[in-house]
Short mmCIF file of C-alpha atoms and ligand atoms in Angstrom, two decimals:
data_model
loop_
_atom_site.label_atom_id
_atom_site.label_comp_id
_atom_site.label_asym_id
_atom_site.label_seq_id
_atom_site.Cartn_x
_atom_site.Cartn_y
_atom_site.Cartn_z
CA MET F 1 -17.36 -21.56 5.17
CA THR F 2 -15.54 -19.38 7.71
CA GLN F 3 -12.40 -17.74 6.29
CA ARG F 4 -9.42 -18.04 8.61
CA LEU F 5 -7.37 -14.86 8.55
CA ALA F 6 -3.97 -13.47 9.40
CA VAL F 7 -3.91 -9.69 9.61
CA LEU F 8 -0.31 -8.52 9.28
CA GLY F 9 0.06 -4.92 10.46
CA SER F 10 -3.16 -5.11 12.47
CA THR F 11 -2.37 -2.02 14.58
CA GLY F 12 -2.02 0.29 11.57
CA SER F 13 -4.65 2.30 9.77
CA ILE F 14 -5.54 -0.51 7.34
CA GLY F 15 -5.23 -3.17 10.06
CA VAL F 16 -7.66 -1.40 12.37
CA ASN F 17 -10.13 -0.87 9.52
CA THR F 18 -9.80 -4.55 8.59
CA LEU F 19 -10.67 -5.63 12.12
CA ASP F 20 -13.64 -3.27 12.04
CA VAL F 21 -14.91 -4.93 8.85
CA ILE F 22 -14.37 -8.38 10.41
CA THR F 23 -16.26 -7.37 13.54
CA ARG F 24 -19.28 -6.56 11.38
CA LEU F 25 -18.99 -9.75 9.29
CA LYS F 26 -18.01 -11.89 12.25
CA ASP F 27 -19.82 -15.09 11.27
CA ASP F 28 -17.81 -15.34 8.04
CA PHE F 29 -14.33 -14.74 9.48
CA LYS F 30 -12.07 -16.02 12.24
CA VAL F 31 -8.93 -14.07 13.14
CA VAL F 32 -6.18 -16.66 13.59
CA ALA F 33 -3.15 -14.34 13.67
CA LEU F 34 -2.35 -10.67 14.21
CA SER F 35 0.91 -8.74 13.98
CA ALA F 36 2.43 -5.38 14.87
CA ASP F 37 5.89 -3.94 15.20
CA SER F 38 6.11 -2.04 18.51
CA ASN F 39 2.58 -0.98 19.42
CA ILE F 40 2.06 -3.81 21.92
CA LYS F 41 -0.66 -1.97 23.82
CA ALA F 42 -2.96 -1.89 20.79
CA LEU F 43 -1.98 -5.42 19.76
CA ALA F 44 -2.74 -6.82 23.24
CA GLU F 45 -6.16 -5.15 23.16
CA GLN F 46 -6.86 -6.72 19.76
CA ALA F 47 -5.69 -10.11 21.06
CA ARG F 48 -8.09 -9.86 24.02
CA LYS F 49 -10.94 -9.08 21.63
CA PHE F 50 -10.25 -11.60 18.84
CA HIS F 51 -8.45 -14.43 20.70
CA PRO F 52 -6.03 -15.29 17.87
CA ASP F 53 -3.88 -18.44 18.05
CA LEU F 54 -0.78 -16.42 17.13
CA ILE F 55 0.47 -12.87 17.42
CA CYS F 56 3.78 -11.46 16.24
CA VAL F 57 5.72 -8.40 17.42
CA GLY F 58 8.92 -6.71 16.22
CA ASN F 59 11.45 -8.28 18.60
CA GLU F 60 12.03 -10.67 21.48
CA SER F 61 11.89 -8.12 24.29
CA LEU F 62 8.50 -6.85 23.06
CA ALA F 63 7.37 -10.47 22.86
CA LYS F 64 8.27 -10.95 26.54
CA LYS F 65 6.48 -7.76 27.54
CA ILE F 66 3.22 -8.49 25.72
CA LYS F 67 2.87 -12.00 27.17
CA LYS F 68 1.45 -10.66 30.45
CA SER F 69 -1.50 -8.94 28.83
CA ILE F 70 -2.86 -11.43 26.30
CA PRO F 71 -5.16 -14.48 26.53
CA ALA F 72 -3.54 -17.73 27.70
CA GLY F 73 -4.24 -19.54 24.42
CA THR F 74 -2.38 -17.00 22.27
CA ARG F 75 1.19 -17.83 21.31
CA VAL F 76 3.64 -14.94 20.83
CA LEU F 77 6.13 -14.85 17.96
CA PHE F 78 8.55 -12.12 16.94
CA GLY F 79 10.50 -10.71 14.01
CA LEU F 80 10.58 -11.86 10.43
CA ASP F 81 10.71 -15.52 11.47
CA GLY F 82 7.49 -15.02 13.42
CA LEU F 83 5.78 -13.53 10.37
CA LYS F 84 7.07 -16.39 8.21
CA GLU F 85 5.63 -18.88 10.68
CA ILE F 86 2.25 -17.14 10.56
CA VAL F 87 1.99 -17.16 6.75
CA SER F 88 2.99 -20.80 6.59
CA THR F 89 0.40 -21.91 9.17
CA GLN F 90 -1.90 -24.46 7.54
CA ASP F 91 -4.89 -23.28 9.50
CA ILE F 92 -4.82 -19.85 7.80
CA ASP F 93 -6.35 -19.38 4.36
CA THR F 94 -6.21 -15.59 3.86
CA VAL F 95 -3.41 -13.16 4.60
CA VAL F 96 -4.18 -9.45 4.83
CA ALA F 97 -0.85 -7.80 4.03
CA ALA F 98 -1.08 -4.41 5.78
CA ILE F 99 2.45 -3.95 7.07
CA SER F 100 3.88 -0.70 5.71
CA GLY F 101 7.04 -0.51 3.62
CA THR F 102 9.25 -2.99 1.80
CA PHE F 103 9.59 -4.97 5.04
CA CYS F 104 6.37 -6.65 3.91
CA LEU F 105 8.13 -8.19 0.90
CA ILE F 106 9.41 -11.40 2.50
CA PRO F 107 6.19 -12.23 4.45
CA LEU F 108 4.23 -11.58 1.26
CA VAL F 109 6.45 -13.82 -0.88
CA GLU F 110 6.23 -16.57 1.75
CA ALA F 111 2.44 -16.24 1.93
CA VAL F 112 2.21 -16.63 -1.85
CA LYS F 113 4.51 -19.67 -1.73
CA HIS F 114 2.18 -21.17 0.88
CA ARG F 115 -0.79 -20.56 -1.44
CA LYS F 116 -2.70 -18.22 0.80
CA LYS F 117 -5.34 -15.95 -0.65
CA ILE F 118 -3.79 -12.46 -0.45
CA ALA F 119 -5.69 -9.28 0.40
CA LEU F 120 -2.95 -6.79 -0.43
CA ALA F 121 -2.84 -3.30 1.09
CA ASN F 122 0.93 -2.92 1.09
CA LYS F 123 2.10 -1.36 -2.16
CA GLU F 124 5.85 -1.09 -1.59
CA ALA F 125 6.50 -4.84 -1.94
CA LEU F 126 4.70 -4.99 -5.27
CA VAL F 127 6.41 -1.84 -6.55
CA SER F 128 9.84 -3.26 -5.69
CA ALA F 129 9.34 -6.85 -6.77
CA GLY F 130 6.17 -6.89 -8.88
CA PRO F 131 7.35 -9.25 -11.64
CA ILE F 132 8.69 -11.77 -9.10
CA ILE F 133 5.54 -11.69 -6.95
CA MET F 134 3.13 -11.91 -9.89
CA LYS F 135 5.07 -14.80 -11.45
CA LEU F 136 5.10 -16.64 -8.14
CA ALA F 137 1.38 -16.01 -7.65
CA LYS F 138 0.62 -17.41 -11.10
CA ALA F 139 2.78 -20.48 -10.54
CA ASN F 140 1.05 -21.17 -7.22
CA GLY F 141 -2.48 -20.39 -8.43
CA VAL F 142 -2.74 -17.54 -5.90
CA ARG F 143 -5.16 -14.67 -6.34
CA ILE F 144 -3.87 -11.28 -5.15
CA ILE F 145 -6.81 -9.03 -4.40
CA PRO F 146 -5.92 -5.37 -4.00
CA ILE F 147 -7.06 -3.25 -1.08
CA ASP F 148 -5.51 0.01 -2.28
CA SER F 149 -8.68 1.86 -3.28
CA GLU F 150 -7.65 2.70 -6.86
CA HIS F 151 -6.51 -0.83 -7.57
CA SER F 152 -9.60 -2.28 -5.98
CA ALA F 153 -11.64 -0.05 -8.30
CA ILE F 154 -9.67 -1.18 -11.36
CA PHE F 155 -9.89 -4.81 -10.23
CA GLN F 156 -13.68 -4.51 -9.89
CA CYS F 157 -14.06 -2.75 -13.27
CA LEU F 158 -11.90 -5.37 -14.99
CA GLU F 159 -14.02 -8.33 -13.86
CA GLY F 160 -15.13 -9.97 -17.13
CA ARG F 161 -13.61 -7.15 -19.23
CA ALA F 162 -9.83 -7.62 -18.94
CA GLY F 163 -9.50 -8.82 -22.55
CA SER F 164 -10.77 -5.50 -23.95
CA LEU F 165 -8.77 -3.09 -21.78
CA SER F 166 -7.22 -0.13 -23.62
CA LYS F 167 -6.42 2.32 -20.82
CA ILE F 168 -6.44 2.80 -17.04
CA TYR F 169 -7.38 6.12 -15.50
CA LEU F 170 -5.76 6.20 -12.06
CA THR F 171 -7.53 8.88 -10.09
CA GLY F 172 -6.15 10.79 -7.12
CA SER F 173 -7.56 13.56 -4.96
CA GLY F 174 -4.34 15.57 -5.40
CA GLY F 175 -3.50 15.36 -1.70
CA PRO F 176 -3.30 18.14 0.89
CA LEU F 177 -1.14 20.44 -1.25
CA LEU F 178 -3.20 20.49 -4.41
CA ASN F 179 -4.22 24.12 -3.90
CA VAL F 180 -1.10 25.28 -2.06
CA ASP F 181 1.26 27.49 -4.05
CA ARG F 182 4.51 25.70 -4.92
CA ASN F 183 6.55 28.64 -3.58
CA LYS F 184 5.19 27.95 -0.11
CA PHE F 185 6.29 24.28 -0.08
CA SER F 186 9.63 24.96 1.64
CA LYS F 187 7.87 26.55 4.61
CA LEU F 188 5.25 23.85 5.20
CA SER F 189 4.92 22.34 8.67
CA LYS F 190 4.55 18.57 9.11
CA LYS F 191 0.99 19.17 10.20
CA ASP F 192 0.18 20.84 6.85
CA VAL F 193 1.82 17.95 5.00
CA LEU F 194 0.01 15.22 6.97
CA ASN F 195 -3.38 16.87 6.72
CA HIS F 196 -5.04 14.84 3.93
CA PRO F 197 -8.42 16.27 2.90
CA LYS F 198 -10.13 12.96 2.03
CA TRP F 199 -8.38 9.94 3.57
CA LYS F 200 -7.17 9.17 7.10
CA MET F 201 -4.03 7.05 6.74
CA GLY F 202 -0.67 6.14 8.31
CA LYS F 203 2.02 8.86 8.35
CA LYS F 204 4.26 7.46 5.62
CA ILE F 205 1.51 7.18 3.02
CA SER F 206 0.20 10.61 4.09
CA VAL F 207 3.56 12.22 3.27
CA ASP F 208 3.57 10.25 0.00
CA SER F 209 0.16 11.73 -0.79
CA ALA F 210 1.47 15.25 -0.22
CA THR F 211 4.46 14.70 -2.55
CA MET F 212 2.23 12.66 -4.88
CA MET F 213 4.81 9.86 -4.68
CA ASN F 214 1.83 7.77 -3.59
CA LYS F 215 0.22 8.18 -7.01
CA GLY F 216 3.58 7.41 -8.62
CA LEU F 217 3.94 4.19 -6.62
CA GLU F 218 0.37 3.35 -7.63
CA ILE F 219 1.26 3.61 -11.34
CA ILE F 220 3.90 0.92 -10.79
CA GLU F 221 1.56 -1.10 -8.56
CA ALA F 222 -1.09 -1.09 -11.32
CA LYS F 223 1.46 -1.92 -13.99
CA TYR F 224 2.51 -5.11 -12.24
CA LEU F 225 -0.80 -6.10 -10.70
CA PHE F 226 -2.75 -5.90 -13.96
CA GLY F 227 0.10 -6.58 -16.40
CA VAL F 228 -0.43 -3.27 -18.24
CA ASP F 229 2.34 -1.17 -19.81
CA ASP F 230 2.69 2.06 -17.81
CA LYS F 231 2.15 4.14 -20.96
CA TYR F 232 -1.51 3.04 -20.84
CA ILE F 233 -1.93 4.27 -17.26
CA GLU F 234 -2.98 7.91 -17.00
CA VAL F 235 -3.13 9.80 -13.71
CA LEU F 236 -6.15 12.06 -13.31
CA ILE F 237 -6.56 14.51 -10.44
CA HIS F 238 -10.10 14.22 -9.16
CA PRO F 239 -10.42 16.29 -5.96
CA GLU F 240 -13.84 14.96 -4.90
CA ALA F 241 -12.39 11.41 -4.52
CA VAL F 242 -15.69 9.85 -5.53
CA ILE F 243 -14.44 7.88 -8.55
CA HIS F 244 -11.72 5.57 -7.27
CA SER F 245 -10.37 4.79 -10.78
CA MET F 246 -11.65 3.91 -14.25
CA ILE F 247 -10.88 1.68 -17.18
CA GLU F 248 -11.39 2.42 -20.87
CA LEU F 249 -12.12 -0.48 -23.22
CA THR F 250 -11.13 -0.92 -26.86
CA ASP F 251 -14.52 0.38 -28.09
CA GLY F 252 -14.21 3.60 -26.05
CA SER F 253 -16.60 2.58 -23.24
CA VAL F 254 -15.43 3.67 -19.79
CA PHE F 255 -16.20 1.87 -16.51
CA ALA F 256 -15.67 3.43 -13.11
CA GLN F 257 -16.08 2.36 -9.49
CA LEU F 258 -17.53 4.98 -7.19
CA GLY F 259 -18.10 5.20 -3.45
CA VAL F 260 -17.42 7.30 -0.39
CA PRO F 261 -13.71 7.54 0.44
CA ASP F 262 -13.65 4.90 3.18
CA MET F 263 -11.01 2.15 3.12
CA ARG F 264 -13.44 -0.29 4.72
CA LEU F 265 -15.13 -0.60 1.33
CA PRO F 266 -12.14 -1.99 -0.63
CA ILE F 267 -11.03 -3.98 2.43
CA GLN F 268 -14.42 -5.65 2.67
CA TYR F 269 -14.50 -6.47 -1.03
CA ALA F 270 -11.00 -8.01 -0.86
CA LEU F 271 -12.24 -10.23 1.98
CA THR F 272 -15.61 -11.23 0.52
CA PHE F 273 -14.51 -11.46 -3.17
CA PRO F 274 -16.12 -12.67 -5.39
CA LEU F 275 -19.19 -12.11 -3.22
CA ARG F 276 -20.62 -8.89 -1.83
CA ALA F 277 -21.86 -8.33 1.71
CA GLY F 278 -23.95 -5.58 3.25
CA SER F 279 -22.18 -2.77 5.04
CA ALA F 280 -22.89 0.17 7.31
CA ILE F 281 -20.68 2.45 5.21
CA GLU F 282 -22.19 5.78 4.24
CA ARG F 283 -23.79 5.95 0.76
CA LEU F 284 -23.00 8.47 -1.96
CA ASP F 285 -25.42 11.35 -2.27
CA PHE F 286 -25.00 12.58 -5.84
CA THR F 287 -27.10 15.70 -5.45
CA LYS F 288 -24.84 16.80 -2.59
CA ILE F 289 -21.72 16.12 -4.66
CA GLY F 290 -23.12 18.09 -7.61
CA LYS F 291 -20.05 18.15 -9.86
CA LEU F 292 -17.02 15.96 -10.46
CA ALA F 293 -13.78 17.56 -11.71
CA PHE F 294 -10.79 16.00 -13.47
CA PHE F 295 -7.47 17.46 -14.56
CA LYS F 296 -3.89 16.54 -15.33
CA PRO F 297 -1.32 16.50 -12.51
CA ASP F 298 1.34 19.23 -12.40
CA LEU F 299 4.66 17.40 -12.71
CA GLN F 300 6.70 20.55 -12.00
CA LYS F 301 4.91 21.04 -8.71
CA PHE F 302 5.05 17.34 -7.83
CA PRO F 303 8.41 16.05 -9.13
CA CYS F 304 8.02 12.73 -7.25
CA LEU F 305 5.32 11.77 -9.73
CA ALA F 306 7.73 12.37 -12.62
CA LEU F 307 10.45 10.34 -10.85
CA ALA F 308 8.02 7.45 -10.36
CA ARG F 309 6.95 7.59 -14.03
CA HIS F 310 10.59 7.36 -15.00
CA ALA F 311 11.20 4.38 -12.69
CA ALA F 312 8.01 2.71 -13.97
CA SER F 313 9.20 2.77 -17.56
CA ALA F 314 12.81 1.91 -16.66
CA GLY F 315 11.71 -1.22 -14.75
CA GLY F 316 14.38 -3.55 -13.35
CA THR F 317 15.60 -2.49 -9.92
CA ALA F 318 14.65 1.20 -10.45
CA PRO F 319 11.15 0.91 -8.87
CA GLY F 320 12.69 -0.81 -5.83
CA VAL F 321 15.29 1.95 -5.48
CA LEU F 322 12.57 4.59 -5.86
CA CYS F 323 10.50 2.90 -3.20
CA ALA F 324 13.29 2.28 -0.68
CA SER F 325 14.78 5.76 -1.07
CA ASP F 326 11.34 7.30 -0.63
CA GLU F 327 10.72 5.24 2.50
CA GLU F 328 14.07 6.22 3.99
CA VAL F 329 13.73 9.91 3.07
CA VAL F 330 10.19 10.10 4.45
CA LYS F 331 11.41 8.49 7.67
CA SER F 332 14.14 11.14 8.01
CA TYR F 333 11.62 13.85 7.16
CA LEU F 334 9.18 12.64 9.83
CA GLU F 335 11.87 12.21 12.48
CA GLY F 336 14.06 15.24 11.78
CA ASP F 337 14.01 18.74 10.46
CA MET F 338 14.48 18.11 6.74
CA LYS F 339 12.57 20.45 4.44
CA PHE F 340 9.59 19.03 2.56
CA THR F 341 11.15 20.22 -0.72
CA ASP F 342 14.28 18.12 -0.07
CA ILE F 343 12.30 14.86 -0.39
CA PRO F 344 12.20 14.72 -4.23
CA LYS F 345 15.74 16.13 -4.54
CA ILE F 346 17.26 13.31 -2.50
CA ILE F 347 15.27 10.58 -4.26
CA GLU F 348 16.32 12.00 -7.63
CA LYS F 349 19.98 11.99 -6.57
CA VAL F 350 19.79 8.34 -5.48
CA LEU F 351 18.05 7.30 -8.69
CA SER F 352 20.66 9.12 -10.78
CA ARG F 353 23.46 7.19 -9.01
CA HIS F 354 21.72 3.82 -9.38
CA LYS F 355 22.99 1.25 -11.89
CA ASN F 356 19.73 -0.33 -12.97
CA ILE F 357 19.61 -4.09 -13.54
CA THR F 358 17.35 -4.67 -16.52
CA GLU F 359 19.25 -7.11 -18.68
CA ARG F 360 18.22 -10.28 -16.82
CA GLU F 361 15.37 -11.70 -14.80
CA LEU F 362 15.59 -10.33 -11.26
CA THR F 363 15.76 -12.41 -8.11
CA ILE F 364 14.50 -11.44 -4.71
CA TYR F 365 18.16 -10.98 -3.69
CA ASP F 366 18.66 -8.34 -6.40
CA ILE F 367 15.66 -6.47 -5.00
CA LEU F 368 16.87 -6.71 -1.41
CA GLU F 369 20.35 -5.58 -2.43
CA ALA F 370 18.98 -2.59 -4.40
CA ASP F 371 16.79 -1.74 -1.40
CA ARG F 372 19.76 -1.86 0.99
CA TRP F 373 21.93 0.22 -1.37
CA ALA F 374 19.25 2.89 -1.82
CA ARG F 375 18.75 3.30 1.93
CA GLU F 376 22.49 3.65 2.49
CA GLU F 377 22.70 6.28 -0.23
CA VAL F 378 19.87 8.25 1.37
CA ARG F 379 21.55 8.09 4.76
CA SER F 380 24.87 9.23 3.33
CA ILE F 381 23.19 12.17 1.56
CA CYS F 382 21.15 13.14 4.61
CA CYS F 383 24.20 13.01 6.91
CA HIS F 384 26.30 15.37 4.76
P1 NDP L 401 0.44 2.31 9.33
O1 NDP L 401 1.74 3.00 9.51
O2 NDP L 401 -0.77 2.93 9.89
O3 NDP L 401 0.53 0.81 9.91
C1 NDP L 401 1.60 -0.05 9.59
C2 NDP L 401 1.42 -1.39 10.28
O4 NDP L 401 2.56 -2.20 9.98
C3 NDP L 401 1.39 -1.28 11.82
O5 NDP L 401 0.64 -2.37 12.32
C4 NDP L 401 2.86 -1.41 12.20
O6 NDP L 401 3.05 -1.86 13.55
C5 NDP L 401 3.29 -2.49 11.20
N1 NDP L 401 4.70 -2.41 10.87
C6 NDP L 401 5.38 -1.34 10.38
N2 NDP L 401 6.67 -1.63 10.22
C7 NDP L 401 6.84 -2.90 10.63
C8 NDP L 401 7.96 -3.76 10.74
N3 NDP L 401 9.19 -3.37 10.39
N4 NDP L 401 7.75 -5.02 11.21
C9 NDP L 401 6.52 -5.44 11.55
N5 NDP L 401 5.42 -4.68 11.48
C10 NDP L 401 5.58 -3.42 11.03
O7 NDP L 401 0.28 2.07 7.76
P2 NDP L 401 -1.07 2.03 6.89
O8 NDP L 401 -2.05 1.13 7.53
O9 NDP L 401 -1.45 3.40 6.52
O10 NDP L 401 -0.53 1.36 5.56
C11 NDP L 401 -0.19 -0.01 5.48
C12 NDP L 401 0.11 -0.35 4.03
O11 NDP L 401 -1.10 -0.19 3.27
C13 NDP L 401 1.15 0.57 3.38
O12 NDP L 401 1.94 -0.17 2.51
C14 NDP L 401 0.30 1.58 2.61
O13 NDP L 401 0.96 2.08 1.47
C15 NDP L 401 -0.89 0.73 2.20
N6 NDP L 401 -2.12 1.49 2.00
C16 NDP L 401 -2.66 2.20 3.05
C17 NDP L 401 -3.82 2.94 2.86
C18 NDP L 401 -4.46 3.67 4.00
O14 NDP L 401 -5.57 4.17 3.85
N7 NDP L 401 -3.84 3.74 5.17
C19 NDP L 401 -4.47 3.02 1.55
C20 NDP L 401 -3.86 2.20 0.55
C21 NDP L 401 -2.72 1.47 0.77
P3 NDP L 401 3.13 -0.79 14.76
O15 NDP L 401 1.72 -0.23 14.90
O16 NDP L 401 3.53 -1.58 15.93
O17 NDP L 401 4.12 0.24 14.36
MG1 MG L 402 -4.48 4.48 -3.06
#
């Protein structure tokens, strides 16, 4: 049966790759809704190609502008209400959540409440509100299938083995600064920071890869997604980016998922799960790869990873504060002239000022309030 899809964040790196996968598997999928924030040129092009029933843009004036360049049968929505309408549409069965940042939280929660199958690329929502989202998913019988490559790997390795899990090895290429001396970090240009050796991604996640905050967020993502205590999640630097993560079982056996570093692979699996489809993606050539290396991350060089570890074990609102302050700091870094080395310092300051709520079950309002507070703190630090 044809799966009817909403792709939220369709103009981003994951969104574009998702539409590429769908184009190849076109008989199995129908794009019913697409969304972007401000890139209406790209969204209009996608609408002309896929003829969705609904599209959503960031605000009303963008909605007015895009109307002239889309097919007559496509209705234009805007803002959070527009996204909520999309995820509650009966005619949609799968939501690809590929909006960046914690802004994705509310559309994701609403999609789960409306019992959509979720193909989840966004990690910030899960990091901030993991226990709430996972509880809601369980109560509604919703399966959340990860797109993030490491979590897709773990998800695939766990199939039929979850009961015997003893450890997760979360692999990471080490990002663009793996072999750059720490003393040179304060002089790095944005181009150096955004220049990831293995993956082509959006700007925010590319900066997170350079600071290794991305790996830190992924520890928390894995903790909540798979219900595993963070002390059983070990980060391994693996520069070849061939193994996308591994699991160790109680008897010492280790399972890994391997493949070329191409996001279309985990995206396709999230869409076709539990089935597999053919793909035109390049195959691994082991004789060319030759050797695979693994080593421990340097927490002195990448303090964001240590901050994320701390937030992971603290739980409560700490992961949300970590995530929101990182998002706000990275935004300032990308837009202004902040030094790369200031990123972890500001996040650490915000976390140290935060009064964590751990003593009771959190609500979505607690998360949103912690998110708002963290962003304000970052802005006040950056402005002084
Ligand atoms: P991009 O920045 O490339 O794309 C983000 C998408 O979300 C765009 O379509 C953008 O619209 C839309 N968007 C951003 N902010 C808003 C907003 N406030 N309201 C509505 N729409 C918004 O990000 P990526 O594709 O790189 O990443 C998306 C998510 O997937 C992130 O959470 C990231 O951590 C995760 N992820 C990404 C990977 C990758 O390879 N890129 C790998 C693993 C996870 P517009 O184009 O108009 O700005
Ligand atoms: Mg990842």
